[in-house]
GROMACS .gro file of C-alpha atoms in nm:
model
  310
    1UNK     CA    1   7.386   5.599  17.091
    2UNK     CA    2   7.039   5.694  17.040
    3UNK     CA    3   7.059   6.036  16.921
    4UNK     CA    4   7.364   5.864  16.679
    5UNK     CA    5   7.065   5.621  16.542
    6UNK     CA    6   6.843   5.903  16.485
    7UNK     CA    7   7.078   6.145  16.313
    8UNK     CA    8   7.122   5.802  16.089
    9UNK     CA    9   6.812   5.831  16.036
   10UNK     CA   10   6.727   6.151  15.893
   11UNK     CA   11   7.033   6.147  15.697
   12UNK     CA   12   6.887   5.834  15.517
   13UNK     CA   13   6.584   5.991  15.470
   14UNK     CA   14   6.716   6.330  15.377
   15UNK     CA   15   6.931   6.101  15.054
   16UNK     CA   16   6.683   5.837  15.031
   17UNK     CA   17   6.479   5.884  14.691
   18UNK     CA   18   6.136   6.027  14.695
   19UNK     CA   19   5.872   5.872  14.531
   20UNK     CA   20   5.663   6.087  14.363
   21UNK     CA   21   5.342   5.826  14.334
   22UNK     CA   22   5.175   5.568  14.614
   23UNK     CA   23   5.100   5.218  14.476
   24UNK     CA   24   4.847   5.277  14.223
   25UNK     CA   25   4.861   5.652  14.200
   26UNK     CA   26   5.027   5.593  13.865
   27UNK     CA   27   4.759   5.390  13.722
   28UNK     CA   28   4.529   5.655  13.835
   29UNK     CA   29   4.633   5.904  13.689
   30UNK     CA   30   4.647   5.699  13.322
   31UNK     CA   31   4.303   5.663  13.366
   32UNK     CA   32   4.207   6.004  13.368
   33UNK     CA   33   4.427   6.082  13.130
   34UNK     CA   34   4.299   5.819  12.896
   35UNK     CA   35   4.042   6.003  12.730
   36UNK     CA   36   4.238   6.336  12.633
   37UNK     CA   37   4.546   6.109  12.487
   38UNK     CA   38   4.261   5.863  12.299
   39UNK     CA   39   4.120   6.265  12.198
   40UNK     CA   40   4.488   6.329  12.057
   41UNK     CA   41   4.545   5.951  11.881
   42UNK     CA   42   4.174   5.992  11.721
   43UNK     CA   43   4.180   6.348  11.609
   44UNK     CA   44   4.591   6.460  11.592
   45UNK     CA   45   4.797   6.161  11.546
   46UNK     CA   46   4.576   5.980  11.284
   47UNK     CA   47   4.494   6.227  11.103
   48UNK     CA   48   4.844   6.333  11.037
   49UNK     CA   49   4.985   5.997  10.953
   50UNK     CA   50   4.668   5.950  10.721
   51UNK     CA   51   4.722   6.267  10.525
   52UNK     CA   52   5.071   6.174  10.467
   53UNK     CA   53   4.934   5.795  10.319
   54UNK     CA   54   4.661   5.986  10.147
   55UNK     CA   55   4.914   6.248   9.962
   56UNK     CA   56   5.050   5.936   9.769
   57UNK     CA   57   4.719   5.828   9.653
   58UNK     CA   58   4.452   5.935   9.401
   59UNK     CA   59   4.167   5.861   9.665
   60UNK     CA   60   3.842   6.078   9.510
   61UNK     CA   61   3.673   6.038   9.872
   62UNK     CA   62   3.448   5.773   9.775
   63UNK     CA   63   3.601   5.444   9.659
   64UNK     CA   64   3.873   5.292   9.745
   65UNK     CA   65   4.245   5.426   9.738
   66UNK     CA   66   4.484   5.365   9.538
   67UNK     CA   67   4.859   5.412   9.562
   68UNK     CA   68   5.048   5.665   9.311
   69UNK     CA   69   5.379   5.744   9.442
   70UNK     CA   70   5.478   6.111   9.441
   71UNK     CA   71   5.220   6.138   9.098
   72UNK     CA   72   5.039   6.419   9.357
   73UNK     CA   73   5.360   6.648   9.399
   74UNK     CA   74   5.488   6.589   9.054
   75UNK     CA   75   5.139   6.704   8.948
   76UNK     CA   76   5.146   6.987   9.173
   77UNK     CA   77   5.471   7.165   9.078
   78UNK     CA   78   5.475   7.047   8.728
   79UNK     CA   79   5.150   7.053   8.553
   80UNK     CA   80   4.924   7.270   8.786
   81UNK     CA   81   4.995   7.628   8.665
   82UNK     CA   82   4.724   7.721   8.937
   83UNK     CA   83   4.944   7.640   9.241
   84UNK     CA   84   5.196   7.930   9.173
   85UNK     CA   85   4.933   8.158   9.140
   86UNK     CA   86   4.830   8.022   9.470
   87UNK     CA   87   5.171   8.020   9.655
   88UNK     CA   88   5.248   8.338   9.566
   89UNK     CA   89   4.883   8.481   9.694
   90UNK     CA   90   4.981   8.319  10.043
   91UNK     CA   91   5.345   8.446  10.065
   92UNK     CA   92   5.247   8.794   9.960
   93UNK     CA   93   4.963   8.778  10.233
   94UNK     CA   94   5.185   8.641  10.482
   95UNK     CA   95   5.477   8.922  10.395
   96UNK     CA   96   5.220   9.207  10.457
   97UNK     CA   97   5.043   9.123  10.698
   98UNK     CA   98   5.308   9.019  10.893
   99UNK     CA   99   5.495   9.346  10.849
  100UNK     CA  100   5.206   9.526  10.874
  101UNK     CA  101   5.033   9.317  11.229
  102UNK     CA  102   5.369   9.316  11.383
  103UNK     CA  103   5.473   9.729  11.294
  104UNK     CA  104   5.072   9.851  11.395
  105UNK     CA  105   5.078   9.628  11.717
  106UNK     CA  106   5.454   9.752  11.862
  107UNK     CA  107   5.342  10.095  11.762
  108UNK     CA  108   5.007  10.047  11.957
  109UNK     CA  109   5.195   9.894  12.256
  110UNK     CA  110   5.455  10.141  12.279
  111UNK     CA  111   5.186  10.393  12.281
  112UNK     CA  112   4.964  10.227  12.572
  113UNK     CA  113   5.247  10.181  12.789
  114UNK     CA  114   5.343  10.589  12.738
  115UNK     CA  115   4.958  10.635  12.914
  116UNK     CA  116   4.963  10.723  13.271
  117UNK     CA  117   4.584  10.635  13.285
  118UNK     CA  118   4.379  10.398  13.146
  119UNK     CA  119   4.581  10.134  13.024
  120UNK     CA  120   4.410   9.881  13.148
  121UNK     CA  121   4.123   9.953  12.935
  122UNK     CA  122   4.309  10.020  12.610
  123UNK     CA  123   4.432   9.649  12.648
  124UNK     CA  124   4.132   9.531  12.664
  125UNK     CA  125   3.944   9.757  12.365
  126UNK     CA  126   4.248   9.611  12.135
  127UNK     CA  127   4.197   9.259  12.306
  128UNK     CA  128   3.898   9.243  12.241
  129UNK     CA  129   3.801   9.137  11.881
  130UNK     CA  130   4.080   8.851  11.932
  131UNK     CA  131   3.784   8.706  12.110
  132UNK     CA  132   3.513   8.673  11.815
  133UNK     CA  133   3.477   8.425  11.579
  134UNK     CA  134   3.721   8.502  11.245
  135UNK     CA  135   3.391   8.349  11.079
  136UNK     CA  136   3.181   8.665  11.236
  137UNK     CA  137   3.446   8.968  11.187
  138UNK     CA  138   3.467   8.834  10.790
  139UNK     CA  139   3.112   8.807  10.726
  140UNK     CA  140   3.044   9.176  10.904
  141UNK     CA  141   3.389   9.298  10.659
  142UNK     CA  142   3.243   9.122  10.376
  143UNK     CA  143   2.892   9.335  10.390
  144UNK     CA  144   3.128   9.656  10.468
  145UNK     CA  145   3.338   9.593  10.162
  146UNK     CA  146   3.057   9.512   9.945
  147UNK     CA  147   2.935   9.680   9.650
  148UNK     CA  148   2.705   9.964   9.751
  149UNK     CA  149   2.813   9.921  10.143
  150UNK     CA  150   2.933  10.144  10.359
  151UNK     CA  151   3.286  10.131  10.257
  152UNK     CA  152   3.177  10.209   9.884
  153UNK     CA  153   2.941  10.560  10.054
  154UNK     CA  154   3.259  10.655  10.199
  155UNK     CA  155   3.487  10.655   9.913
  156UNK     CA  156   3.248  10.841   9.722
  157UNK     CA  157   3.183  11.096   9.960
  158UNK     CA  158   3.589  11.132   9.956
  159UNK     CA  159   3.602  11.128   9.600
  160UNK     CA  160   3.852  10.848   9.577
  161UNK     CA  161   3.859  10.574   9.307
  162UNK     CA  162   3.834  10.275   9.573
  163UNK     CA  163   3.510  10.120   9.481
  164UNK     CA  164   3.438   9.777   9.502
  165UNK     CA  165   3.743   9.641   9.651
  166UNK     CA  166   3.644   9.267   9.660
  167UNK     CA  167   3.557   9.269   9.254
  168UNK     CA  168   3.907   9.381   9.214
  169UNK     CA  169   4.192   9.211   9.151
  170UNK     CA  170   4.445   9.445   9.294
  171UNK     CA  171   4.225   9.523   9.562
  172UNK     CA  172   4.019   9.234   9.732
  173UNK     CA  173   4.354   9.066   9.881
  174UNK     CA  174   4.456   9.448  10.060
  175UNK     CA  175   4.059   9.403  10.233
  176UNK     CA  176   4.123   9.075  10.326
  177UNK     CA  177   4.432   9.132  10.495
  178UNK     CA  178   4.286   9.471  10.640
  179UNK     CA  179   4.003   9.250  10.841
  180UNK     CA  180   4.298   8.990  10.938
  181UNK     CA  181   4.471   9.314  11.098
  182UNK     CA  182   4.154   9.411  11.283
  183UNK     CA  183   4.117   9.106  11.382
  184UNK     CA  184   4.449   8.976  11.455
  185UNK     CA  185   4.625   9.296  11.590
  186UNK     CA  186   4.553   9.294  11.970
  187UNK     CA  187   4.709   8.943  12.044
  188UNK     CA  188   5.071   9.127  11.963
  189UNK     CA  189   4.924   9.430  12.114
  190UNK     CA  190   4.913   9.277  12.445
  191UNK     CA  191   5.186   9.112  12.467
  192UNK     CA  192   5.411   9.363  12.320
  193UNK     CA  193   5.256   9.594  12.584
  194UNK     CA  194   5.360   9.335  12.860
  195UNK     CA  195   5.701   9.317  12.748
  196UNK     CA  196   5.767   9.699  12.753
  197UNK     CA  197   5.599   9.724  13.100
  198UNK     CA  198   5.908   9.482  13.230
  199UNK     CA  199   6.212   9.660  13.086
  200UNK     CA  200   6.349   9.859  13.404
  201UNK     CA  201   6.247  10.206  13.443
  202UNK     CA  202   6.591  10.261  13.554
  203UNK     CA  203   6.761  10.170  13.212
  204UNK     CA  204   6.518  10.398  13.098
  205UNK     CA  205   6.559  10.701  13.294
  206UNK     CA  206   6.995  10.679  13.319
  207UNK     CA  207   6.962  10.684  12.939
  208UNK     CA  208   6.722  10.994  12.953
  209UNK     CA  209   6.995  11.171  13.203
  210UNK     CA  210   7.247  11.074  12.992
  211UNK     CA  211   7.091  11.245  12.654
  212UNK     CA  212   6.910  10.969  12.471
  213UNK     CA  213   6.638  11.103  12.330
  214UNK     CA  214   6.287  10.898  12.342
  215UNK     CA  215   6.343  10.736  11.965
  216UNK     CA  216   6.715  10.682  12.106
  217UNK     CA  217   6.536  10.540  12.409
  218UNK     CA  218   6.362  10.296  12.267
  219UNK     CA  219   6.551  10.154  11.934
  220UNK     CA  220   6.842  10.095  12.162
  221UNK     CA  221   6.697   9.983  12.489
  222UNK     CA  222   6.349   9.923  12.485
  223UNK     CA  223   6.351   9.735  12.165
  224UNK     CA  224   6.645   9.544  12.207
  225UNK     CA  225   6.538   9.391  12.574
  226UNK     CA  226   6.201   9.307  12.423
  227UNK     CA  227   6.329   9.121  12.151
  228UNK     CA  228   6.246   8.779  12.252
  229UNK     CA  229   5.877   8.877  12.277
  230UNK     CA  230   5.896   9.006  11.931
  231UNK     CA  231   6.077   8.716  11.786
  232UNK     CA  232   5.828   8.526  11.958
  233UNK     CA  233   5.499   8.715  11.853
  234UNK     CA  234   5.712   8.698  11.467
  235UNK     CA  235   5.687   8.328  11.437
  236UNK     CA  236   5.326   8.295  11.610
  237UNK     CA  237   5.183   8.555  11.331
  238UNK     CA  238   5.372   8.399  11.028
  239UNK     CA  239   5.258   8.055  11.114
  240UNK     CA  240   4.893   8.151  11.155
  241UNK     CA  241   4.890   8.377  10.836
  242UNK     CA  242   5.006   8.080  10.623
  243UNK     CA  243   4.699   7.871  10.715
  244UNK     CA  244   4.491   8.196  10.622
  245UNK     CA  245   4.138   8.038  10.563
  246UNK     CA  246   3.863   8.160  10.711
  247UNK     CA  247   3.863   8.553  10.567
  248UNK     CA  248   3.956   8.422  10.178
  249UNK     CA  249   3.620   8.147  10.221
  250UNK     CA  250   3.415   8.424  10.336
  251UNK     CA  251   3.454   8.707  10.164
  252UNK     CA  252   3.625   8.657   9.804
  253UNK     CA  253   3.622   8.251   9.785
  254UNK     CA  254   3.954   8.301   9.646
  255UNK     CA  255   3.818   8.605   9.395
  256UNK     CA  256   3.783   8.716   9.175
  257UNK     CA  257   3.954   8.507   8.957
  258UNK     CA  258   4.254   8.350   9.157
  259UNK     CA  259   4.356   8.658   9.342
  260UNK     CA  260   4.289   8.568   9.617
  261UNK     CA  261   4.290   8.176   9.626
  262UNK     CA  262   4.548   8.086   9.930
  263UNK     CA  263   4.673   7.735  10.012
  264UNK     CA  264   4.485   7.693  10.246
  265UNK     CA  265   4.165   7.761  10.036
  266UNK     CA  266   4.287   7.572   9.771
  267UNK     CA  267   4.339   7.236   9.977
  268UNK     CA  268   3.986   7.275  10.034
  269UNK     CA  269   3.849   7.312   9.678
  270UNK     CA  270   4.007   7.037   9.612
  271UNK     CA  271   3.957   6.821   9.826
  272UNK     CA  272   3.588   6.941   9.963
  273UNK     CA  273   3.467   7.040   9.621
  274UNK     CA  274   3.646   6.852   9.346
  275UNK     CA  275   3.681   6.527   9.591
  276UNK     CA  276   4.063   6.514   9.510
  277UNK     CA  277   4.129   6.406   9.861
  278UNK     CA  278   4.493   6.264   9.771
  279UNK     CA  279   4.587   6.593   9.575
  280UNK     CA  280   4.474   6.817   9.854
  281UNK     CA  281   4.644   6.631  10.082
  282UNK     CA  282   5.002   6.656   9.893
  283UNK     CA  283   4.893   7.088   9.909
  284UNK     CA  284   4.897   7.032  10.265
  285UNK     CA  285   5.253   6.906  10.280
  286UNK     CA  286   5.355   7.136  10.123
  287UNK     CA  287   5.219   7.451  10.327
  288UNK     CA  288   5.315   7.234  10.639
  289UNK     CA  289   5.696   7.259  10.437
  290UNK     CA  290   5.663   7.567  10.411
  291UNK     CA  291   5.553   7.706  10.757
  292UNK     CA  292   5.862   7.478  10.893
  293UNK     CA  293   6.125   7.613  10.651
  294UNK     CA  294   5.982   7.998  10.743
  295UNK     CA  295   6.003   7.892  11.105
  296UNK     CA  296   6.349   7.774  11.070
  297UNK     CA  297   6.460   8.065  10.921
  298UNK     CA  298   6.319   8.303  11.142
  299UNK     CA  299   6.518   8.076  11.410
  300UNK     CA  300   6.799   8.093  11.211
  301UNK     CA  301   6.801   8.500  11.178
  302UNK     CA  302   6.697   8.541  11.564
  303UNK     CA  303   7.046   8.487  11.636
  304UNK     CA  304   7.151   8.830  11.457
  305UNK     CA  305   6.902   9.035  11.665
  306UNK     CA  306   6.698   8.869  11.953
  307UNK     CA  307   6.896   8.966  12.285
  308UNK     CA  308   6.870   8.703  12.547
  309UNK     CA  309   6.945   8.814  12.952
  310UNK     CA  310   7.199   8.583  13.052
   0.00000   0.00000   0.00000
């Protein structure tokens, strides 16, 4: 009867609920988790619901709003020749330098993970200007690329017509997005690297048995079985490179002329410079449309070539 009763027992307690917090454990925790979620409501949520008030206003910063429908975004696609000039600066960065940042980095993986020594410190060499400021690696680009710098004494030791890249207007926008890859590169680098390093050696070698040859090798295993990693690194490195900001303030200020001038850059002229805090705000709608109809179409091609293990 007694061992019946305890069997009882357990079983209860084996289909009895847990509960995951003691009386007051759950007030607690709120309370040191007050200050991060009043951090996020002060300095996230706010701000994002005020832009989106501010977009339909003609606030100049000082003084008091005042409401103007969608004047802003009629204004900005209608009567602002500048803001082409502008969007089509940003999607050409964002085109190259996402080709270019995502074809350097898989080549630069691919050949790290070939090395039988030293990987480990390859990583981290390519890792490593991730880790400065985007401020610093501009500003030490900027006095390269200037006129008369070092970048100038090379080209005319080569003999090639390359001069003063950030005067020109063909020019300045390849330097800036040269820096972005030297700064930017080793992020994908890494985790590229990682992703290789976990496709089975096994695929790998019954492939080499069977013929494949090491381009075969790695187009149709390698690259296939690391797909989500690139789709993933893809939409990480087109997002960022539509915000592009801190390179274009630094070393062009959107020059010379406009060929340079981003989105980004441009919601801060106006609304840091020119005090259209209303206007810049409906610019930064529209980049934030932007990044989420290039994200959903990278989301929406994934399905034709990212390979998910079931």
């Amino acid at each position: 009867m007694m061992l019946d009763k305890h069997r009882s027992a357990i079983t209860q307690s084996k289909t009895r609920p847990r509960r995951w917090f003691r009386a007051g454990e759950g007030r607690t925790a709120f309370f040191f988790l007050l200050p991060g979620l009043i951090g996020i409501l002060l300095f996230l949520v706010l701000p994002i619901f005020a832009s989106i008030a501010l977009s339909f206003t003609d606030w100049q910063l000082l003084g008091t709003p005042h409401f103007v429908g969608f004047a802003n975004y009629t204004r900005l696609f209608t009567a602002d020749p500048q803001f082409w000039t502008v969007l089509r600066n940003t999607v050409f960065f964002t085109v190259e330098y996402l080709i270019l940042n995502i074809v350097v980095s898989l080549g630069l993986a691919t050949w790290i993970s070939s090395l039988k020594f030293g990987q480990r410190w390859f990583r981290g060499i390519f890792f490593l200007p991730t880790f400065t400021p985007l401020i610093a690696v501009a500003i030490v680009w900027m006095l390269i690329f200037t006129s008369g710098g070092l970048f100038d004494s090379l080209m005319e030791r080569l003999s090639l017509p390359f001069s003063g890249v950030l005067n020109s207007q063909t020019l300045a926008m390849q330097a800036v997005i040269l820096t972005s890859i030297w700064a930017g590169v080793g992020y994908n680098t890494v985790l590229f690297n990682a992703a290789l390093d976990m496709v089975p050696a096994s695929y790998l070698e019954a492939a080499r048995i069977d013929g494949a040859t090491a381009w075969d090798r790695f187009w149709k295993i390698r690259l296939p079985l690391i797909s989500p990693t690139l789709f993933f690194g893809t939409v990480m490195t087109a997002i960022t490179s539509l915000q592009v900001f801190d390179q274009i303030f630094v070393m062009t200020k959107g020059g010379p002329g406009s060929a340079t001038a981003t989105l980004g850059y441009a919601i801060y002229q106006r609304g840091f410079q020119n005090f259209q805090m209303g206007y810049a705000s409906a610019i930064a709608w529209v980049m934030f449309a932007l990044i989420m109809a290039l994200t959903a179409l990278q989301f929406w091609f994934q399905r034709k070539w990212v390979h998910y293990d079931n």
